[in-house]
XYZ file of C-alpha atoms in Angstrom:
279
model
C 172.942 96.917 152.211
C 175.546 96.495 155.272
C 179.732 96.897 156.061
C 181.712 98.836 154.561
C 184.544 99.198 152.197
C 188.552 100.610 152.170
C 189.381 103.769 149.548
C 192.515 103.500 148.828
C 194.426 107.703 148.205
C 195.819 106.266 145.841
C 192.406 106.603 143.736
C 193.087 109.973 143.226
C 196.048 109.106 140.332
C 193.602 106.851 138.514
C 191.785 108.473 135.755
C 188.482 107.967 137.006
C 188.662 110.353 140.071
C 188.487 112.950 137.348
C 185.072 111.939 136.300
C 183.032 112.013 138.603
C 179.787 109.900 136.804
C 182.535 107.457 136.108
C 183.874 107.319 139.587
C 180.090 107.025 141.110
C 179.960 103.916 139.306
C 183.536 102.342 140.556
C 182.437 103.261 143.917
C 178.695 101.249 143.382
C 180.908 98.757 142.267
C 183.844 98.011 145.030
C 179.671 98.367 147.555
C 178.637 95.792 144.920
C 181.479 93.186 145.326
C 181.426 90.552 147.824
C 183.647 90.344 150.930
C 183.526 86.212 151.327
C 182.639 83.778 149.044
C 178.440 82.819 148.826
C 176.103 81.268 146.673
C 173.741 83.463 144.802
C 170.439 82.335 142.973
C 170.454 83.960 138.849
C 167.065 83.280 137.611
C 166.904 79.371 137.975
C 170.855 79.093 138.283
C 172.862 79.011 141.236
C 176.219 80.839 141.109
C 178.929 80.685 143.468
C 180.655 84.566 143.526
C 184.629 84.959 145.458
C 184.972 87.639 147.066
C 185.650 90.698 145.376
C 182.997 90.031 142.945
C 179.852 91.025 142.210
C 176.699 89.282 139.119
C 174.385 91.914 136.953
C 173.582 92.794 134.308
C 172.975 96.093 131.512
C 169.185 96.332 132.797
C 169.915 95.971 136.920
C 173.214 97.986 136.359
C 170.956 101.127 134.994
C 168.321 100.390 137.910
C 171.239 100.716 140.234
C 173.206 103.671 138.938
C 170.101 105.807 138.730
C 168.168 105.377 141.866
C 167.985 108.593 143.039
C 169.106 110.161 140.446
C 167.462 113.354 138.834
C 165.871 112.485 135.429
C 168.119 114.712 133.568
C 171.301 112.665 135.607
C 170.198 109.201 135.024
C 172.246 107.662 132.412
C 171.674 105.012 129.892
C 172.469 100.966 129.729
C 174.657 100.776 126.790
C 176.489 103.859 128.309
C 177.120 102.624 131.795
C 177.740 99.211 130.268
C 180.368 101.021 128.117
C 181.925 102.380 131.071
C 182.338 99.896 132.927
C 183.688 97.601 129.651
C 186.305 101.287 130.046
C 187.086 100.270 134.131
C 187.992 96.525 132.467
C 189.907 98.717 129.682
C 192.000 100.653 132.566
C 192.684 97.800 135.089
C 190.169 98.020 137.426
C 188.210 95.177 136.526
C 187.515 92.312 135.405
C 184.225 91.020 133.582
C 182.920 87.095 132.899
C 180.100 87.428 130.495
C 177.463 84.918 129.934
C 174.234 84.588 128.169
C 172.161 85.525 130.728
C 174.280 87.659 133.126
C 178.118 88.726 133.569
C 180.229 88.300 137.060
C 182.883 91.394 137.598
C 185.794 91.127 139.522
C 187.603 93.855 141.427
C 190.996 93.803 140.446
C 193.436 93.836 143.953
C 190.934 93.221 146.103
C 192.338 90.859 148.290
C 195.554 93.829 148.081
C 193.272 96.637 149.108
C 190.480 95.512 150.852
C 192.048 92.712 153.525
C 193.164 94.137 157.073
C 196.634 94.524 157.706
C 197.216 90.424 159.784
C 195.238 88.777 156.252
C 197.989 90.782 153.901
C 201.198 89.736 155.934
C 199.476 86.382 155.961
C 199.380 86.237 152.923
C 202.379 87.754 151.826
C 204.205 85.801 153.676
C 202.541 82.404 152.406
C 202.969 84.223 148.355
C 206.919 84.286 148.959
C 206.950 80.682 150.256
C 205.019 79.407 147.012
C 207.412 81.594 145.104
C 210.562 79.659 145.999
C 209.361 76.268 147.072
C 207.573 76.349 143.171
C 208.954 79.333 141.277
C 209.160 76.498 138.217
C 205.949 75.218 137.950
C 204.179 78.037 138.732
C 206.056 80.186 135.488
C 205.254 76.667 133.267
C 201.816 76.794 134.662
C 201.351 80.775 133.866
C 203.440 80.022 130.073
C 200.510 77.008 129.396
C 197.357 79.762 130.605
C 198.445 82.866 128.636
C 196.261 83.507 125.973
C 195.732 87.366 124.052
C 193.845 89.210 125.625
C 192.371 90.757 122.502
C 190.675 86.896 121.377
C 189.381 86.532 124.750
C 187.653 90.043 124.903
C 186.356 89.695 121.504
C 184.970 85.758 122.164
C 183.415 87.687 125.358
C 181.794 90.181 123.133
C 180.385 87.163 120.925
C 179.035 85.680 123.444
C 177.247 88.929 125.157
C 175.807 89.187 121.098
C 174.911 85.920 120.314
C 172.993 86.320 124.061
C 171.739 89.347 123.303
C 170.418 87.720 119.360
C 167.873 84.726 121.396
C 167.311 86.105 124.206
C 165.445 89.148 121.951
C 164.177 86.284 119.419
C 165.671 86.875 116.427
C 166.208 84.810 113.026
C 167.062 83.038 111.702
C 167.635 80.692 114.820
C 167.292 76.878 114.753
C 164.126 74.574 116.223
C 165.769 75.162 119.471
C 166.321 79.150 119.178
C 169.671 78.910 119.117
C 171.675 81.356 116.377
C 172.779 79.380 113.432
C 176.316 78.652 113.243
C 177.220 80.537 110.361
C 175.207 83.988 111.712
C 177.355 83.613 114.398
C 180.817 83.370 112.337
C 178.936 86.290 110.465
C 179.024 88.426 113.515
C 182.646 87.299 114.846
C 183.618 89.018 111.564
C 182.363 92.757 112.131
C 183.806 92.258 116.047
C 186.978 92.234 114.136
C 186.952 93.734 111.055
C 188.026 96.526 111.984
C 184.632 98.256 110.632
C 184.247 99.608 114.042
C 186.294 101.400 117.130
C 183.845 100.162 119.427
C 182.697 97.251 117.695
C 180.934 95.359 120.274
C 178.599 98.463 121.549
C 177.647 99.350 118.165
C 176.501 95.824 117.045
C 174.406 96.141 119.982
C 173.142 99.696 119.579
C 172.427 97.721 115.572
C 170.118 94.959 117.128
C 168.929 97.756 119.267
C 167.880 99.929 116.379
C 166.393 96.563 114.333
C 163.706 96.009 117.507
C 162.767 99.882 117.310
C 161.911 99.344 113.267
C 159.662 95.951 114.404
C 162.511 93.983 112.925
C 163.621 91.273 114.222
C 165.961 89.421 111.126
C 169.535 88.708 110.862
C 169.579 91.049 107.647
C 168.080 93.985 108.911
C 170.788 94.405 112.079
C 173.098 93.684 108.831
C 172.083 96.014 106.574
C 171.679 98.476 109.353
C 175.756 97.507 110.163
C 176.652 98.388 106.830
C 175.413 101.558 106.085
C 177.249 102.483 109.087
C 180.433 101.177 107.750
C 179.469 102.953 104.322
C 178.898 106.573 106.288
C 182.997 106.073 108.508
C 180.910 105.915 111.050
C 182.987 104.093 113.668
C 182.213 105.144 117.166
C 178.834 105.204 119.514
C 179.111 109.288 119.335
C 179.989 109.375 115.807
C 176.509 107.275 115.302
C 174.805 109.164 118.365
C 175.777 112.406 116.195
C 174.384 111.281 112.853
C 170.895 110.226 114.564
C 170.823 113.899 116.351
C 171.286 115.125 112.287
C 169.283 112.749 111.137
C 166.515 114.006 113.369
C 167.169 118.018 112.754
C 167.012 117.167 108.902
C 163.167 116.142 110.114
C 162.417 118.672 112.219
C 158.962 120.244 110.898
C 158.933 122.486 108.458
C 157.079 125.659 107.490
C 155.332 125.640 104.627
C 153.822 128.895 102.758
C 150.126 128.167 102.096
C 148.129 129.866 99.610
C 147.747 133.971 100.148
C 143.962 133.761 102.594
C 145.856 131.046 104.616
C 148.819 133.414 105.706
C 148.732 133.127 109.198
C 148.389 129.889 109.523
C 150.918 127.161 108.890
C 151.546 123.781 107.706
C 153.223 121.294 109.668
C 155.421 117.918 107.904
C 155.455 115.144 109.943
C 159.128 113.935 110.079
C 159.557 110.371 109.173
C 161.336 107.417 110.393
C 165.331 106.489 109.112
C 163.809 103.024 106.556
C 166.440 100.540 105.545
C 166.495 98.373 102.606
C 166.977 94.871 102.769
C 165.193 94.254 99.076
C 168.498 93.352 98.043
C 168.903 90.583 101.389
């Protein structure tokens, strides 16, 4: 990787500066961002990215972040993706998600990465534009305003539908696309307030269904219903629940006959099973 980036001193005032792992991710975003418009190939699709943008996905993000890291310091892809979404909430990046990839844009890239002459030229142009067509610009902005929360939920839905289809969950139509009513169900789970981190938790349910060798939506729904019933509202709540379940199933010593007191008999832990018969 060639070239260089500028790092403004104001980064020390940002909350991410006090979190070394998150700061590493932020620096990686800056270094991956393009300095000029260019076309890249993603699978069989040509994608045009603008200055300050880069294309990524959960798997590639995990591979690049953990490159050269000691095993104990490596971070799972789902956690990195949650951190990237935290950077978006903090106003550092914008994320455009598709079924196959995401385009990450660095907020204020031009402001902090252009040289002084470019910044002066841009400032002059912007001032002229504001003075000549301010009313038209304000009208256009009003027409394009969209509820940020709804936009985020729609992007999350698009990503989760992509995960559903990519992992060949069922039911689907003849072309392998998710059925409309299931898409509505996923959107309901995203918006009904059952979880504080709905996108990440639905994705965890999809992954847990795969680990249980199940590729059916009814199994994913059963998992979500249990988490909701147990009031597990965050990723940390679910991880803690998994850890407690694991500890409860650890091998336990069972007393044997009098003549076998020096021997131990252990009980093999069982995996958590979900009852989907009622579906």
